[in-house]
PDB file of C-alpha atoms and ligand atoms in Angstrom:
ATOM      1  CA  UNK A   1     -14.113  14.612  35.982  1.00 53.00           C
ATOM      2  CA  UNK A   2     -10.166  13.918  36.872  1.00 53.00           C
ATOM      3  CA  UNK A   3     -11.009  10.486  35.166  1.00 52.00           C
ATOM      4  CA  UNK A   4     -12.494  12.339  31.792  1.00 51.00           C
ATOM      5  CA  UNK A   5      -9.657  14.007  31.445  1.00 52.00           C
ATOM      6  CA  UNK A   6      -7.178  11.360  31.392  1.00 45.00           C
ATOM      7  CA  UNK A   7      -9.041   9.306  28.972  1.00 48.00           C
ATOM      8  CA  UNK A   8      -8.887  12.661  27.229  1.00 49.00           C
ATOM      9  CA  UNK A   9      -5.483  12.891  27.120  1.00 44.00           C
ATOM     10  CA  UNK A  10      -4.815   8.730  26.181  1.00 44.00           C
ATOM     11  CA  UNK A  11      -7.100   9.225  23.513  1.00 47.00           C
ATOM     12  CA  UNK A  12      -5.606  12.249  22.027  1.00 47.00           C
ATOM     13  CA  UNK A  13      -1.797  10.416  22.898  1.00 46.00           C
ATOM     14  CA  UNK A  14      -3.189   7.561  20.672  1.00 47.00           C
ATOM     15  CA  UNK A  15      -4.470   9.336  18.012  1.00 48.00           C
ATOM     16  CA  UNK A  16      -1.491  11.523  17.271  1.00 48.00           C
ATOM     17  CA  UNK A  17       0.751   8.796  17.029  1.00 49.00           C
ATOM     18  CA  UNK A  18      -1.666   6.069  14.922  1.00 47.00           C
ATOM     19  CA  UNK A  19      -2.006   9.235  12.438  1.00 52.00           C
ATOM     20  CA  UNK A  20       1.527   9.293  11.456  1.00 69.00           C
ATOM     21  CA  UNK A  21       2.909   7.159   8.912  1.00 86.00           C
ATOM     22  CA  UNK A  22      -0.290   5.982   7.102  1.00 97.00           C
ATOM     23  CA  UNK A  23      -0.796   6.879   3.573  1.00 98.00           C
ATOM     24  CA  UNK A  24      -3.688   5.632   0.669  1.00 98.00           C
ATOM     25  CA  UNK A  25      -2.673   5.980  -2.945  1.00 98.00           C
ATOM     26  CA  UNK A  26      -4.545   4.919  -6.150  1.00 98.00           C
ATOM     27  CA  UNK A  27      -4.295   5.388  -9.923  1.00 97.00           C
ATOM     28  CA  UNK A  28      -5.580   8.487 -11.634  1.00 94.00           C
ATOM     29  CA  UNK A  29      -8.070   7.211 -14.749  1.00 82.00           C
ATOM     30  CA  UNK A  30     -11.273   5.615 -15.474  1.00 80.00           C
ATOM     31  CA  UNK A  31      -9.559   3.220 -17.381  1.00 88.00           C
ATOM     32  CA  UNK A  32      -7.370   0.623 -18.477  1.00 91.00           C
ATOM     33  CA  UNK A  33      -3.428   1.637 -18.726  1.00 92.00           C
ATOM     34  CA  UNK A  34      -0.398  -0.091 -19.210  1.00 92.00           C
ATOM     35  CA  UNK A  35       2.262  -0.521 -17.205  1.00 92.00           C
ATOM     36  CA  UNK A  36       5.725  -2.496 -17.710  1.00 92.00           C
ATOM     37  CA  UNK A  37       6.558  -5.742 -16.434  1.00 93.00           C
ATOM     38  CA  UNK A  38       8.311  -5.487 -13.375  1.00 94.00           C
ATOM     39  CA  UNK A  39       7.702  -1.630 -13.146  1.00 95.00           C
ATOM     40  CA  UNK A  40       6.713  -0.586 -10.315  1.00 97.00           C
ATOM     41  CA  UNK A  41       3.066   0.306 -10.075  1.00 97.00           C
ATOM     42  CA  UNK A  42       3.471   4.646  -9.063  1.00 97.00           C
ATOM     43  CA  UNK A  43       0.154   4.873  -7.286  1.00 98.00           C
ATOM     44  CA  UNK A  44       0.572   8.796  -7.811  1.00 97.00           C
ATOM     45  CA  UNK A  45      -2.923  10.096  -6.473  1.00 97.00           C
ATOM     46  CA  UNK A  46      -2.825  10.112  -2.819  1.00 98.00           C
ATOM     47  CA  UNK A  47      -5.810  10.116  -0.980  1.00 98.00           C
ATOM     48  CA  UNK A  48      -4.266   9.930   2.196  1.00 98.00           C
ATOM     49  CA  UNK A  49      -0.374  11.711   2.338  1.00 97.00           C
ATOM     50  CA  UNK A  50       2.498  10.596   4.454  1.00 97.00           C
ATOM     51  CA  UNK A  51       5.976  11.749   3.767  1.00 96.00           C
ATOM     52  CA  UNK A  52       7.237   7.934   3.873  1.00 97.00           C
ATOM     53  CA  UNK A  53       5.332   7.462   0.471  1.00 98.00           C
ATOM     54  CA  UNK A  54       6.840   9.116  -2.327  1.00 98.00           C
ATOM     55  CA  UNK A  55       3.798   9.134  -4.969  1.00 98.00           C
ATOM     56  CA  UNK A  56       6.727   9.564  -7.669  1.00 97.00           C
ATOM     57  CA  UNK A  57       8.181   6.554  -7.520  1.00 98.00           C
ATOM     58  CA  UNK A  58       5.623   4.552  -5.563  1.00 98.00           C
ATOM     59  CA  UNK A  59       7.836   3.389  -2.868  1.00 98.00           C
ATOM     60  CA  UNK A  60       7.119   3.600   0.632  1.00 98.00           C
ATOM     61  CA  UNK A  61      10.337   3.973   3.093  1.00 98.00           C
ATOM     62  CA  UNK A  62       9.077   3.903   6.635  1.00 97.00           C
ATOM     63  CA  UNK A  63      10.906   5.903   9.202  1.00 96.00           C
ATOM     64  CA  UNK A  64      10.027   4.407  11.824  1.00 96.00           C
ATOM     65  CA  UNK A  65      10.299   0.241  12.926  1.00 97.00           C
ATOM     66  CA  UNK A  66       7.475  -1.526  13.730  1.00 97.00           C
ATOM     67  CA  UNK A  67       4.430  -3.978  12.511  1.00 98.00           C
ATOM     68  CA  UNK A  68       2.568  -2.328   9.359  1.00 98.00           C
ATOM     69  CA  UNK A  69      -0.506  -3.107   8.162  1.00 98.00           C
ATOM     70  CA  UNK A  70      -0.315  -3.205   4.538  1.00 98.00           C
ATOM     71  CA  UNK A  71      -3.262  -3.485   1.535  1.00 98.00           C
ATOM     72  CA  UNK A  72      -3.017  -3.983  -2.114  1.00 98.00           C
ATOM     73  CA  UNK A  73      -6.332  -3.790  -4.053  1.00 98.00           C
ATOM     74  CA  UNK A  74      -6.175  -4.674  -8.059  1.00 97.00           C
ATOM     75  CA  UNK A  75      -8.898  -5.063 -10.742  1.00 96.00           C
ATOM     76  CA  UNK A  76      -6.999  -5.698 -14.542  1.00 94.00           C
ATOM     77  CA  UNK A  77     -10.139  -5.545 -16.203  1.00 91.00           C
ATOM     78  CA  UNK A  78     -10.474  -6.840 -19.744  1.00 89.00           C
ATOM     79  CA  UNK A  79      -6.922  -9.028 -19.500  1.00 92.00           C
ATOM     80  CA  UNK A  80      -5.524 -11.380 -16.334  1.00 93.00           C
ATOM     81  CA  UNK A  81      -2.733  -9.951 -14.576  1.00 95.00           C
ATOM     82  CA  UNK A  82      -0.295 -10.233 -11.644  1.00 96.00           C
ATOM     83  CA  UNK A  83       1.195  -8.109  -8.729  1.00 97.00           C
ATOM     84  CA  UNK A  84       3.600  -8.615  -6.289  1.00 98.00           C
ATOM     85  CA  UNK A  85       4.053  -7.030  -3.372  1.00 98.00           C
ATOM     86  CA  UNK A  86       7.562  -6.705  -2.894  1.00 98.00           C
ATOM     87  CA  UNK A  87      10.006  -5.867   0.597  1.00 98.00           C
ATOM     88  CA  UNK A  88      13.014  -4.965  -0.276  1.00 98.00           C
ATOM     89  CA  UNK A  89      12.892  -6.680  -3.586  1.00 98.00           C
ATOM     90  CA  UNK A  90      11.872 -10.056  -2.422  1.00 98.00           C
ATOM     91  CA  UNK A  91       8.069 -11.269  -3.070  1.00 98.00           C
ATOM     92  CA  UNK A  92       5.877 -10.689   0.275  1.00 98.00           C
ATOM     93  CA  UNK A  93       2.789 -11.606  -1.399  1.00 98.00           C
ATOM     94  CA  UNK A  94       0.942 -12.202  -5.064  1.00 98.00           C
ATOM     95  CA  UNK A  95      -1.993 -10.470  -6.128  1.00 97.00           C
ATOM     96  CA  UNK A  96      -4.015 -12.216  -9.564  1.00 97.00           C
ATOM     97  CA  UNK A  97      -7.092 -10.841 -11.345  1.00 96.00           C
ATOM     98  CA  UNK A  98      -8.575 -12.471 -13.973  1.00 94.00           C
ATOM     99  CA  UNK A  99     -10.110 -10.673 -17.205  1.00 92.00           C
ATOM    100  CA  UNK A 100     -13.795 -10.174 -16.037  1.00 93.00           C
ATOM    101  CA  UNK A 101     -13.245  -6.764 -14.278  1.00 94.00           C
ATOM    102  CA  UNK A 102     -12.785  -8.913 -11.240  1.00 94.00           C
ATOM    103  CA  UNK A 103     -11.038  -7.513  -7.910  1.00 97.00           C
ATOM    104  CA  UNK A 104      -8.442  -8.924  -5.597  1.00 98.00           C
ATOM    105  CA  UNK A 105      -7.023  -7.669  -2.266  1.00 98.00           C
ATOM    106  CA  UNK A 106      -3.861  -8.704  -0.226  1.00 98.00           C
ATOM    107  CA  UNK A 107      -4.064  -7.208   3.224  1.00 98.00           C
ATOM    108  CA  UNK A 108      -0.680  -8.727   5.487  1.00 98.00           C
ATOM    109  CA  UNK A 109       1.320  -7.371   8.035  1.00 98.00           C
ATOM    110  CA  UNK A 110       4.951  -6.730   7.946  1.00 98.00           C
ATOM    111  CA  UNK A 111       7.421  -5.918  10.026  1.00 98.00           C
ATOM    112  CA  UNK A 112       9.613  -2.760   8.714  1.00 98.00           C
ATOM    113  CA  UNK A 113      12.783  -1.110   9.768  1.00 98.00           C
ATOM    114  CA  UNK A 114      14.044   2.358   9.195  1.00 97.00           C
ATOM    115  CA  UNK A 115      14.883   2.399   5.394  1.00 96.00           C
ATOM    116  CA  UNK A 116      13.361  -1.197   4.392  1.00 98.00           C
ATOM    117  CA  UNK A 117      11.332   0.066   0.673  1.00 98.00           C
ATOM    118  CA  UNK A 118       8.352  -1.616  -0.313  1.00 98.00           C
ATOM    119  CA  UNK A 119       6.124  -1.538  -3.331  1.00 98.00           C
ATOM    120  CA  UNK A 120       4.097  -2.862  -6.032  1.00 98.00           C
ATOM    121  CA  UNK A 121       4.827  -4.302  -9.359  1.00 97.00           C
ATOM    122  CA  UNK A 122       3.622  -5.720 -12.398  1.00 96.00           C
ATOM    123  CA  UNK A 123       4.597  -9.169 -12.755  1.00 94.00           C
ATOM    124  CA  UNK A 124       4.160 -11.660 -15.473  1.00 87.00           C
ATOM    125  CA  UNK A 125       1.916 -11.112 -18.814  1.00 75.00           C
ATOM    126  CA  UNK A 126      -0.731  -8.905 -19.478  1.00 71.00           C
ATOM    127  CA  UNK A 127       0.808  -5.742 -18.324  1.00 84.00           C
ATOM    128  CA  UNK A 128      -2.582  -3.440 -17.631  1.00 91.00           C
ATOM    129  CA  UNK A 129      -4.560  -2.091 -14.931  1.00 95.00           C
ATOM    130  CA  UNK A 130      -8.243  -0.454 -14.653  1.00 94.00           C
ATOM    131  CA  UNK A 131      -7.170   2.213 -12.703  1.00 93.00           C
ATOM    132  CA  UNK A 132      -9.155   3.454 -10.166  1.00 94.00           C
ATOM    133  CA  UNK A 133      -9.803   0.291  -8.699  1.00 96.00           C
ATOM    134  CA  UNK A 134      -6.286  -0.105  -7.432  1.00 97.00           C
ATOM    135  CA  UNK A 135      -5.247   0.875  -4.256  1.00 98.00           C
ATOM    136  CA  UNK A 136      -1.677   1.028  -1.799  1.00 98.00           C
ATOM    137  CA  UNK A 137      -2.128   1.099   1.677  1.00 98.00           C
ATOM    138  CA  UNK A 138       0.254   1.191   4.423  1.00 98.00           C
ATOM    139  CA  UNK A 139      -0.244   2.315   8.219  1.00 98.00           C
ATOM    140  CA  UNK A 140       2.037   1.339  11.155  1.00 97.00           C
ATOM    141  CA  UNK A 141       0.306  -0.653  13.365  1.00 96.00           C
ATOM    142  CA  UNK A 142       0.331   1.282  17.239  1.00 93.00           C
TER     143      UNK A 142
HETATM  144  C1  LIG B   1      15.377  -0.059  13.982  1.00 85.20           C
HETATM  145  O1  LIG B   1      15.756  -1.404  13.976  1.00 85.20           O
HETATM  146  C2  LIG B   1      17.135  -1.595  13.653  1.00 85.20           C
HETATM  147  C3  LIG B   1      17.389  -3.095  13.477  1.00 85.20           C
HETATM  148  O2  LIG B   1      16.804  -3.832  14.497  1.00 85.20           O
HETATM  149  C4  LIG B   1      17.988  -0.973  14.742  1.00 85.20           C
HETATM  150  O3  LIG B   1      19.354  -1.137  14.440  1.00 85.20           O
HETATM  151  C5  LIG B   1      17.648   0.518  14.829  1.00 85.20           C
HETATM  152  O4  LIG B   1      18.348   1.107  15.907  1.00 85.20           O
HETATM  153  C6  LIG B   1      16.167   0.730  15.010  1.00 85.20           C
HETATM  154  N1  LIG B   1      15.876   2.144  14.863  1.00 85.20           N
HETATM  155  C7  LIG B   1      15.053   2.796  15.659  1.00 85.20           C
HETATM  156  C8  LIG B   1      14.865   4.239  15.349  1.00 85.20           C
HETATM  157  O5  LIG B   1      14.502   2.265  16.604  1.00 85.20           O
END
């Protein structure tokens, strides 16, 4: 009984803290939109909120340090086009589709400080997106 209601208490311990500081965002059409080269992709419907995304500007600032587990899902559609996920600026990872409504997905871990920014952006030719197949994931990693 004692024993329950320890594992009780972990559990609810680990919960509370792997729920903060993950957040899901995707884009809002059916679709194919455009979006500059180097803009920064503003994944601005959130399906999961945290207040280190900011949906306006599609940046995610953690506030805490640590190992994050972060996922970038694309589909261009009709036309081939790249991504970069960027830290800080700098190029963590590229993300390529190709023009046959196929799908890519970059899932890495990174370690973050308090104010590091990371985000998404259109890089290269062929500036478009099908929307709802394109996803930005982060969640710190307990
Ligand atoms: C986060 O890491 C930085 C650099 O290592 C350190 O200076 C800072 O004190 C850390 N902040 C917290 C809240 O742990």
């Amino acid at each position: 009984m004692m024993m329950t209601h320890i594992f009780t208490c972990i559990l609810f311990v680990l919960m509370c803290r792997s729920s903060n500081a993950a957040f899901t965002a995707t884009l809002p059409t059916g679709g194919a939109h455009y979006y500059a080269l180097n803009g920064i992709i503003r994944y601005n419907v959130v399906l999961l909120a945290d207040s280190d995304y900011n949906s306006g500007s599609g940046v995610f600032t953690p506030s805490k340090n640590g190992t994050y587990s972060v996922s970038v899902t694309m589909m261009s559609g009709t036309v081939a086009a790249h991504l970069t996920l960027r830290k800080n600026g700098v190029t963590y990872v590229w993300l390529y589709t190709g023009n046959e409504y196929d799908m890519a997905t970059q899932n890495v871990n990174m370690d973050l400080k308090v104010g590091d920014q990371v985000w998404v952006q259109m890089t290269n030719a062929a500036r478009s997106l099908f929307d709802v197949y394109n996803t930005f994931s982060a969640v710190l990693i307990p």
